[in-house]
CSV table of C-alpha atoms and ligand atoms in Angstrom, one decimal:
chain,number,residue,atom,x,y,z
A,1,MET,CA,-43.6,-93.1,61.4
A,2,GLU,CA,-43.7,-89.8,58.4
A,3,LEU,CA,-40.0,-89.0,58.9
A,4,ASN,CA,-39.6,-84.8,57.6
A,5,ARG,CA,-37.2,-82.0,59.0
A,6,ARG,CA,-39.1,-80.6,61.9
A,7,THR,CA,-39.4,-84.3,62.9
A,8,VAL,CA,-36.4,-84.9,62.9
A,9,ILE,CA,-35.1,-82.2,64.8
A,10,ALA,CA,-37.2,-82.5,67.5
A,11,GLY,CA,-36.6,-86.6,67.9
A,12,ALA,CA,-32.9,-85.3,68.0
A,13,ALA,CA,-33.2,-82.6,70.7
A,14,ALA,CA,-36.4,-84.3,72.9
A,15,ALA,CA,-33.7,-87.6,72.6
A,16,GLY,CA,-31.0,-84.1,74.5
A,17,LEU,CA,-28.4,-84.3,71.3
A,18,ALA,CA,-29.6,-80.5,70.6
A,19,ALA,CA,-27.1,-78.9,68.2
A,20,THR,CA,-25.0,-77.1,70.4
A,21,THR,CA,-25.2,-73.9,67.2
A,22,LEU,CA,-28.1,-74.5,65.1
A,23,GLY,CA,-27.4,-72.2,61.6
A,24,THR,CA,-30.0,-71.6,60.7
A,25,GLY,CA,-28.2,-71.5,56.6
A,26,SER,CA,-26.7,-68.5,57.1
A,27,ALA,CA,-24.1,-68.9,59.4
A,28,GLU,CA,-22.0,-66.2,60.7
A,29,ALA,CA,-17.6,-66.6,59.5
A,30,ALA,CA,-16.1,-68.5,62.0
A,31,PRO,CA,-12.8,-67.1,62.6
A,32,GLY,CA,-10.5,-68.8,60.2
A,33,GLY,CA,-13.0,-70.4,58.8
A,34,ARG,CA,-15.0,-70.0,56.2
A,35,LYS,CA,-19.3,-69.6,56.5
A,36,PRO,CA,-20.1,-73.7,55.1
A,37,VAL,CA,-21.5,-72.7,51.7
A,38,LYS,CA,-24.6,-74.4,50.8
A,39,GLU,CA,-25.2,-75.7,46.9
A,40,LEU,CA,-27.7,-78.0,44.8
A,41,PHE,CA,-25.8,-81.4,44.0
A,42,GLY,CA,-28.2,-83.2,42.4
A,43,LYS,CA,-31.9,-85.2,42.8
A,44,LEU,CA,-33.2,-88.1,43.1
A,45,ALA,CA,-35.5,-89.2,41.4
A,46,ASP,CA,-37.8,-89.4,43.5
A,47,GLY,CA,-37.4,-85.6,42.4
A,48,THR,CA,-35.8,-85.0,46.2
A,49,LYS,CA,-33.0,-82.5,46.2
A,50,VAL,CA,-29.7,-83.3,47.3
A,51,HIS,CA,-27.0,-80.7,48.5
A,52,ARG,CA,-23.6,-80.1,48.6
A,53,TRP,CA,-22.2,-78.1,52.2
A,54,SER,CA,-18.5,-76.2,50.7
A,55,LEU,CA,-16.6,-75.7,54.9
A,56,GLU,CA,-12.7,-74.5,55.5
A,57,ASN,CA,-11.3,-74.3,58.3
A,58,GLY,CA,-7.6,-74.1,58.8
A,59,GLY,CA,-6.8,-75.5,54.9
A,60,THR,CA,-8.5,-79.0,55.0
A,61,ARG,CA,-11.0,-77.8,52.3
A,62,LEU,CA,-14.3,-80.3,52.7
A,63,LYS,CA,-17.0,-81.3,51.0
A,64,VAL,CA,-20.0,-82.8,52.3
A,65,LEU,CA,-23.6,-84.2,50.6
A,66,SER,CA,-27.1,-85.1,52.5
A,67,TRP,CA,-26.4,-88.2,51.1
A,68,GLY,CA,-25.3,-90.3,53.2
A,69,GLY,CA,-23.4,-87.3,54.8
A,70,VAL,CA,-20.7,-88.2,51.9
A,71,VAL,CA,-17.2,-86.7,52.0
A,72,GLN,CA,-17.2,-85.9,48.0
A,73,SER,CA,-14.2,-84.6,48.6
A,74,LEU,CA,-11.6,-82.8,50.9
A,75,GLU,CA,-8.4,-81.1,50.2
A,76,LEU,CA,-5.2,-80.6,50.9
A,77,PRO,CA,-2.7,-79.1,50.4
A,78,ASP,CA,0.8,-80.7,49.8
A,79,ARG,CA,4.3,-80.2,50.7
A,80,HIS,CA,4.6,-77.0,47.8
A,81,GLY,CA,0.6,-76.0,49.0
A,82,HIS,CA,-0.9,-77.7,46.1
A,83,TYR,CA,-4.2,-78.5,46.3
A,84,ALA,CA,-5.5,-82.4,45.4
A,85,ASN,CA,-8.4,-84.4,46.0
A,86,VAL,CA,-7.8,-87.4,48.9
A,87,SER,CA,-11.2,-88.8,48.4
A,88,LEU,CA,-12.1,-90.8,45.9
A,89,GLY,CA,-16.1,-90.1,45.3
A,90,PHE,CA,-18.6,-88.8,42.0
A,91,ASP,CA,-19.1,-85.9,40.3
A,92,ASN,CA,-22.8,-86.4,40.2
A,93,ILE,CA,-25.5,-87.9,43.1
A,94,ASP,CA,-26.8,-90.7,39.9
A,95,ASP,CA,-22.7,-92.1,40.7
A,96,TYR,CA,-24.1,-92.3,44.4
A,97,VAL,CA,-27.3,-94.1,44.3
A,98,ALA,CA,-26.2,-96.6,41.5
A,99,LYS,CA,-22.9,-98.1,42.3
A,100,THR,CA,-21.0,-96.4,44.8
A,101,PRO,CA,-19.1,-98.7,47.6
A,102,TYR,CA,-20.1,-96.2,50.5
A,103,PHE,CA,-17.7,-93.9,48.8
A,104,GLY,CA,-16.8,-91.3,51.6
A,105,ALA,CA,-20.1,-92.2,53.3
A,106,LEU,CA,-21.6,-92.7,56.5
A,107,ILE,CA,-22.0,-96.6,58.3
A,108,GLY,CA,-25.0,-97.6,60.5
A,109,ARG,CA,-26.5,-98.8,62.4
A,110,TYR,CA,-23.3,-102.0,61.7
A,111,GLY,CA,-19.8,-100.5,60.6
A,112,ASN,CA,-18.3,-104.1,58.8
A,113,ARG,CA,-20.5,-107.3,58.7
A,114,ILE,CA,-22.4,-109.0,60.8
A,115,GLY,CA,-22.3,-113.3,59.6
A,116,LYS,CA,-25.8,-114.7,58.9
A,117,GLY,CA,-27.2,-111.3,59.1
A,118,ARG,CA,-28.2,-112.6,62.7
A,119,PHE,CA,-27.1,-111.7,65.9
A,120,THR,CA,-29.7,-112.5,69.4
A,121,LEU,CA,-30.3,-109.8,72.2
A,122,ASP,CA,-31.8,-110.4,75.7
A,123,GLY,CA,-33.3,-113.5,73.8
A,124,THR,CA,-34.6,-112.8,71.1
A,125,ALA,CA,-33.7,-113.7,67.5
A,126,TYR,CA,-33.4,-111.2,64.4
A,127,GLN,CA,-33.2,-111.1,61.7
A,128,LEU,CA,-30.5,-107.7,59.8
A,129,SER,CA,-31.4,-107.9,55.6
A,130,VAL,CA,-28.3,-109.3,54.4
A,131,ASN,CA,-26.8,-108.0,50.9
A,132,ASP,CA,-23.3,-109.7,50.8
A,133,GLY,CA,-23.7,-112.8,50.7
A,134,VAL,CA,-25.0,-114.9,53.4
A,135,ASN,CA,-23.6,-111.5,55.5
A,136,SER,CA,-25.3,-108.1,55.9
A,137,LEU,CA,-22.2,-105.9,55.6
A,138,HIS,CA,-22.2,-101.8,56.1
A,139,GLY,CA,-26.3,-101.9,57.6
A,140,GLY,CA,-27.4,-104.3,54.6
A,141,THR,CA,-29.2,-102.9,51.5
A,142,LYS,CA,-30.4,-99.7,51.7
A,143,GLY,CA,-27.8,-98.6,55.2
A,144,PHE,CA,-27.6,-94.7,56.2
A,145,ASP,CA,-25.2,-94.2,53.6
A,146,LYS,CA,-28.1,-94.2,50.9
A,147,HIS,CA,-30.9,-91.6,52.7
A,148,VAL,CA,-31.0,-88.2,53.0
A,149,TRP,CA,-29.8,-87.2,55.7
A,150,ASP,CA,-31.0,-83.1,58.1
A,151,VAL,CA,-27.9,-80.6,57.6
A,152,GLU,CA,-27.4,-78.0,59.9
A,153,PRO,CA,-24.1,-75.9,59.7
A,154,PHE,CA,-22.5,-74.3,62.4
A,155,THR,CA,-20.5,-72.2,64.3
A,156,LYS,CA,-18.4,-72.4,66.8
A,157,GLY,CA,-14.8,-70.1,67.8
A,158,SER,CA,-13.0,-71.5,65.5
A,159,ASP,CA,-14.7,-74.3,64.0
A,160,VAL,CA,-16.7,-74.9,61.8
A,161,GLY,CA,-19.2,-77.4,61.2
A,162,LEU,CA,-22.3,-79.2,60.9
A,163,HIS,CA,-24.6,-81.4,62.3
A,164,LEU,CA,-26.3,-84.3,60.5
A,165,TYR,CA,-29.4,-86.0,61.5
A,166,TYR,CA,-31.0,-89.6,60.6
A,167,VAL,CA,-33.7,-91.2,62.2
A,168,SER,CA,-34.3,-94.6,62.1
A,169,ILE,CA,-37.1,-96.0,62.4
A,170,ASP,CA,-37.5,-99.6,64.7
A,171,GLY,CA,-36.8,-102.5,62.5
A,172,GLU,CA,-35.5,-101.5,59.8
A,173,MET,CA,-33.0,-103.1,57.9
A,174,GLY,CA,-34.2,-105.8,60.6
A,175,TYR,CA,-32.8,-104.6,63.3
A,176,PRO,CA,-35.1,-103.0,66.8
A,177,GLY,CA,-34.9,-99.4,67.9
A,178,THR,CA,-35.4,-96.2,66.0
A,179,LEU,CA,-32.4,-94.9,67.1
A,180,ARG,CA,-31.7,-91.2,66.8
A,181,THR,CA,-28.7,-90.3,65.4
A,182,LYS,CA,-26.8,-87.4,65.4
A,183,VAL,CA,-23.3,-87.2,63.5
A,184,THR,CA,-21.8,-84.2,63.8
A,185,TYR,CA,-18.8,-83.3,61.3
A,186,THR,CA,-15.7,-80.4,62.1
A,187,LEU,CA,-13.2,-78.9,60.1
A,188,THR,CA,-11.1,-77.0,64.3
A,189,ARG,CA,-8.7,-73.8,62.8
A,190,ASP,CA,-5.5,-76.8,62.3
A,191,GLY,CA,-7.4,-77.9,60.4
A,192,ASP,CA,-8.5,-81.5,62.1
A,193,TRP,CA,-11.8,-83.0,61.1
A,194,ARG,CA,-13.5,-84.5,63.7
A,195,ILE,CA,-16.5,-87.2,63.3
A,196,ASP,CA,-18.5,-87.3,66.7
A,197,TYR,CA,-21.4,-89.6,67.2
A,198,GLU,CA,-24.2,-89.4,69.0
A,199,ALA,CA,-27.6,-92.2,69.1
A,200,THR,CA,-30.4,-92.9,71.6
A,201,THR,CA,-32.8,-95.5,70.6
A,202,ASP,CA,-35.7,-96.4,72.6
A,203,LYS,CA,-35.5,-100.1,72.9
A,204,ALA,CA,-31.8,-102.4,73.5
A,205,THR,CA,-30.3,-102.9,69.9
A,206,VAL,CA,-26.5,-102.2,68.6
A,207,VAL,CA,-25.1,-100.1,66.6
A,208,ASN,CA,-21.6,-99.5,65.1
A,209,LEU,CA,-21.5,-95.6,63.5
A,210,THR,CA,-18.3,-95.2,61.4
A,211,SER,CA,-16.8,-93.0,57.7
A,212,HIS,CA,-15.5,-94.5,54.8
A,213,VAL,CA,-13.7,-92.3,53.5
A,214,TYR,CA,-11.0,-94.0,50.6
A,215,TRP,CA,-8.0,-91.4,50.7
A,216,ASN,CA,-5.0,-91.2,48.3
A,217,LEU,CA,-2.9,-89.0,49.9
A,218,ALA,CA,-1.4,-88.2,46.3
A,219,GLY,CA,-5.2,-87.3,45.1
A,220,GLU,CA,-7.7,-89.5,43.8
A,221,GLY,CA,-7.9,-90.8,40.6
A,222,SER,CA,-3.6,-90.9,40.7
A,223,GLY,CA,-2.6,-94.4,41.1
A,224,SER,CA,-1.9,-97.3,43.6
A,225,ILE,CA,-1.5,-96.0,47.5
A,226,GLU,CA,0.6,-99.1,47.7
A,227,ASN,CA,4.1,-96.2,48.0
A,228,HIS,CA,1.3,-95.5,51.4
A,229,GLU,CA,4.0,-96.2,54.5
A,230,LEU,CA,0.4,-96.9,57.1
A,231,THR,CA,1.4,-97.2,60.9
A,232,ILE,CA,-1.7,-99.4,62.4
A,233,ALA,CA,-1.0,-98.9,66.6
A,234,ALA,CA,-2.4,-103.1,67.5
A,235,SER,CA,-0.8,-105.7,68.0
A,236,ARG,CA,-3.2,-108.4,66.9
A,237,TYR,CA,-6.0,-108.7,64.7
A,238,THR,CA,-8.7,-111.1,63.9
A,239,PRO,CA,-8.5,-113.1,61.3
A,240,THR,CA,-12.2,-113.5,59.1
A,241,ASP,CA,-14.0,-116.9,58.1
A,242,SER,CA,-13.9,-117.0,53.6
A,243,GLY,CA,-16.7,-114.5,54.5
A,244,LEU,CA,-15.1,-111.9,55.8
A,245,ILE,CA,-16.3,-112.9,59.1
A,246,PRO,CA,-14.2,-113.2,62.2
A,247,THR,CA,-13.0,-116.7,63.2
A,248,GLY,CA,-13.2,-115.1,67.1
A,249,GLU,CA,-9.4,-115.5,67.6
A,250,LEU,CA,-7.0,-111.9,68.4
A,251,ALA,CA,-4.1,-113.0,66.6
A,252,LYS,CA,0.0,-111.9,66.7
A,253,VAL,CA,1.0,-109.0,64.2
A,254,SER,CA,4.2,-109.7,65.2
A,255,GLY,CA,5.8,-112.4,62.5
A,256,THR,CA,3.2,-111.9,59.8
A,257,PRO,CA,2.5,-109.0,56.9
A,258,PHE,CA,0.0,-107.4,58.6
A,259,ASP,CA,2.2,-106.0,60.8
A,260,PHE,CA,2.4,-102.3,60.4
A,261,ARG,CA,3.5,-101.0,64.4
A,262,ARG,CA,6.0,-99.2,62.6
A,263,ALA,CA,5.7,-97.4,59.2
A,264,LYS,CA,5.0,-99.8,56.0
A,265,ALA,CA,4.5,-99.4,52.5
A,266,ILE,CA,1.3,-100.7,52.1
A,267,GLY,CA,3.2,-102.3,49.4
A,268,ARG,CA,6.0,-104.3,51.0
A,269,ASP,CA,3.7,-107.3,52.6
A,270,ILE,CA,0.1,-107.6,49.9
A,271,ARG,CA,2.0,-109.8,48.2
A,272,ALA,CA,3.0,-112.2,51.4
A,273,ALA,CA,0.5,-114.8,50.0
A,274,HIS,CA,-0.6,-115.4,53.7
A,275,PRO,CA,-3.4,-117.5,53.8
A,276,GLN,CA,-5.6,-114.4,55.2
A,277,GLN,CA,-4.2,-112.2,52.9
A,278,VAL,CA,-5.6,-114.2,49.8
A,279,THR,CA,-9.3,-114.6,51.0
A,280,ALA,CA,-9.2,-111.1,52.1
A,281,LYS,CA,-7.1,-110.7,48.3
A,282,GLY,CA,-5.4,-108.1,50.2
A,283,TYR,CA,-6.2,-105.7,52.9
A,284,ASP,CA,-9.4,-106.6,54.6
A,285,HIS,CA,-9.1,-106.7,57.9
A,286,ASN,CA,-10.0,-105.5,61.5
A,287,TRP,CA,-7.0,-104.2,64.2
A,288,ALA,CA,-7.4,-104.8,67.8
A,289,LEU,CA,-6.1,-101.4,68.8
A,290,ASP,CA,-3.6,-102.1,71.3
A,291,LYS,CA,-4.7,-99.2,74.0
A,292,GLY,CA,-8.5,-99.8,73.8
A,293,ILE,CA,-11.7,-98.4,74.9
A,294,THR,CA,-10.2,-95.2,76.0
A,295,ALA,CA,-12.3,-92.0,76.5
A,296,ARG,CA,-11.1,-89.5,74.7
A,297,PRO,CA,-10.0,-90.4,71.1
A,298,GLU,CA,-6.1,-91.6,71.0
A,299,HIS,CA,-3.5,-92.2,68.0
A,300,VAL,CA,-4.9,-94.9,65.9
A,301,ALA,CA,-2.8,-94.7,62.6
A,302,THR,CA,-0.4,-92.5,60.6
A,303,LEU,CA,-1.0,-92.8,56.2
A,304,ARG,CA,1.9,-90.6,54.4
A,305,ASP,CA,2.3,-90.5,51.6
A,306,PRO,CA,5.7,-90.4,50.0
A,307,SER,CA,5.1,-88.7,46.8
A,308,SER,CA,3.1,-86.0,48.0
A,309,GLY,CA,4.6,-84.8,51.6
A,310,ARG,CA,0.9,-85.2,52.8
A,311,THR,CA,-0.8,-87.0,55.8
A,312,LEU,CA,-3.1,-88.3,57.4
A,313,SER,CA,-3.5,-89.1,61.5
A,314,ILE,CA,-6.1,-90.4,63.0
A,315,ALA,CA,-7.3,-90.8,67.3
A,316,SER,CA,-10.3,-92.1,67.6
A,317,ASP,CA,-12.4,-93.3,71.4
A,318,GLN,CA,-12.8,-97.0,69.3
A,319,PRO,CA,-11.3,-100.1,69.9
A,320,GLY,CA,-10.8,-101.3,66.5
A,321,LEU,CA,-9.4,-100.1,63.0
A,322,GLN,CA,-10.5,-101.6,60.2
A,323,PHE,CA,-7.9,-100.8,57.8
A,324,TYR,CA,-9.4,-102.3,53.6
A,325,SER,CA,-7.0,-101.5,51.0
A,326,GLY,CA,-9.1,-100.5,48.1
A,327,ASN,CA,-9.5,-104.9,46.9
A,328,PHE,CA,-12.9,-104.6,45.7
A,329,LEU,CA,-12.7,-101.7,43.4
A,330,ASP,CA,-12.4,-103.1,39.7
A,331,GLY,CA,-11.1,-100.0,37.5
A,332,THR,CA,-15.8,-100.0,36.1
A,333,LEU,CA,-15.9,-97.0,38.4
A,334,VAL,CA,-14.8,-93.2,37.0
A,335,GLY,CA,-14.4,-91.2,39.5
A,336,THR,CA,-14.9,-87.4,40.2
A,337,GLY,CA,-11.7,-86.4,38.5
A,338,GLY,CA,-12.9,-88.3,35.1
A,339,ARG,CA,-10.3,-91.7,35.7
A,340,VAL,CA,-11.1,-95.3,36.0
A,341,TYR,CA,-10.2,-95.9,40.1
A,342,ARG,CA,-8.0,-99.9,40.4
A,343,GLN,CA,-7.1,-102.5,42.6
A,344,GLY,CA,-5.2,-100.6,45.0
A,345,ASP,CA,-6.4,-96.9,44.3
A,346,ALA,CA,-7.2,-96.2,47.5
A,347,LEU,CA,-7.6,-97.1,50.8
A,348,CYS,CA,-10.0,-96.9,54.2
A,349,LEU,CA,-9.7,-97.3,57.9
A,350,GLU,CA,-12.4,-97.6,59.9
A,351,THR,CA,-12.7,-96.9,63.7
A,352,GLN,CA,-14.9,-99.2,65.0
A,353,HIS,CA,-16.0,-102.0,67.5
A,354,PHE,CA,-15.1,-105.9,66.4
A,355,PRO,CA,-17.0,-106.8,63.1
A,356,ASP,CA,-19.6,-109.0,63.8
A,357,SER,CA,-19.8,-107.6,67.4
A,358,PRO,CA,-23.0,-108.4,68.3
A,359,ASN,CA,-22.5,-113.2,67.6
A,360,GLN,CA,-18.7,-113.0,69.5
A,361,PRO,CA,-18.7,-112.1,73.2
A,362,ALA,CA,-15.3,-112.5,73.4
A,363,PHE,CA,-15.4,-109.2,71.8
A,364,PRO,CA,-16.4,-105.0,72.9
A,365,SER,CA,-19.6,-105.3,73.0
A,366,THR,CA,-22.4,-103.0,71.0
A,367,VAL,CA,-25.2,-103.0,73.2
A,368,LEU,CA,-26.5,-99.7,73.0
A,369,ARG,CA,-29.5,-99.4,75.1
A,370,PRO,CA,-32.1,-96.6,76.2
A,371,GLY,CA,-31.3,-94.6,78.1
A,372,ARG,CA,-28.0,-94.2,77.8
A,373,THR,CA,-26.1,-92.2,75.2
A,374,TYR,CA,-23.9,-94.5,72.5
A,375,ARG,CA,-21.2,-91.7,71.9
A,376,THR,CA,-17.7,-91.7,70.0
A,377,SER,CA,-15.9,-88.8,67.7
A,378,THR,CA,-12.3,-89.5,65.6
A,379,VAL,CA,-10.0,-86.6,64.7
A,380,HIS,CA,-8.7,-87.3,61.5
A,381,SER,CA,-5.9,-84.3,61.4
A,382,PHE,CA,-3.0,-83.6,58.1
A,383,GLY,CA,0.5,-82.3,57.6
A,384,SER,CA,2.8,-81.9,55.0
B,1,BGC,C1,-15.1,-103.9,54.2
B,1,BGC,C2,-14.6,-104.6,53.1
B,1,BGC,C3,-16.2,-103.6,51.8
B,1,BGC,C4,-15.9,-102.4,51.5
B,1,BGC,C5,-16.5,-101.6,50.6
B,1,BGC,C6,-14.9,-102.1,53.8
B,1,BGC,O1,-15.4,-102.0,55.0
B,1,BGC,O2,-14.8,-104.4,55.3
B,1,BGC,O3,-15.1,-105.9,52.8
B,1,BGC,O4,-15.8,-104.6,50.6
B,1,BGC,O5,-16.2,-102.3,53.4
B,1,BGC,O6,-18.3,-102.8,50.1
């Protein structure tokens, strides 16, 4: 099936995912917000153009690529009003294609790992693309982060934003069903960055979409995030085996380095030599949020950089949060500002369902069936 802009949008509309206010590339300026501006970012090897959209509202400046829905830059003021880009990334498309560890990207169909890349649904066994040892990570060798999305700007009241569309055909990366995906990035008048994910399928499948921004609230390339203070509203987390697949246990954080129920510097316990940290080379775990699945986004985590005063507060309707402390950044990638990224120079806070849920009957279900619409939202609020 040939996918082009027309079939993607028509398909999305037919699936009931029509945009609220579809822009045409010349959207009106929202009060208080700057209309999304499009520019050429680069070209893929086959000549396909990758565009970058720039948005600004409520003091937040966001740059998004059509490649993987990547947040290429997210600028925030510090307590003195000085802006810095707080999201790791690259200044060119070639590095995103060749070597990104999912910097800023949309992740699908399945955020995090599925053990051995296998699962059984309604009696049928599926073998997924395997790309992390024996396991499937972030959707396989060519996940949603490695495709050009169809992007439409919009303005709605005082909000500005982008609708991003991607159709994943039946069997792609081994997943059943054609999945029509719409992700909406909204910058609100208060400078919040909201993500709304929607998807429909024509066959029963599994889906777990998330966003993979690498945060450093002092600015990308400025060094370690170990002084950042983190709060996670979770009393339990999911320990993993040596391949970072959950064992199925919901372990208590109490009395362990995994207790972030009160604000704690990330560096405080990161060398505590807990066996789970030795396996993961730091933190790389899913926290089972105390609030569980909620009808609307509720507070799940707060991050604060004492040096700049910048804060990030995350609200989600999802049951889990993957906190990854940048353990595999190894000093070989040169980032947007020309500086090298080393281990612990950023962290990810991925709102999601639990890893390996398709193989864990006790975990909340990630199954999506025809006739149903997958919907989930995450809100990032900033302060300084
Ligand atoms: C995973 C890590 C992985 C990283 C980058 C995170 O979501 O939990 O294990 O290394 O993504 O791929």
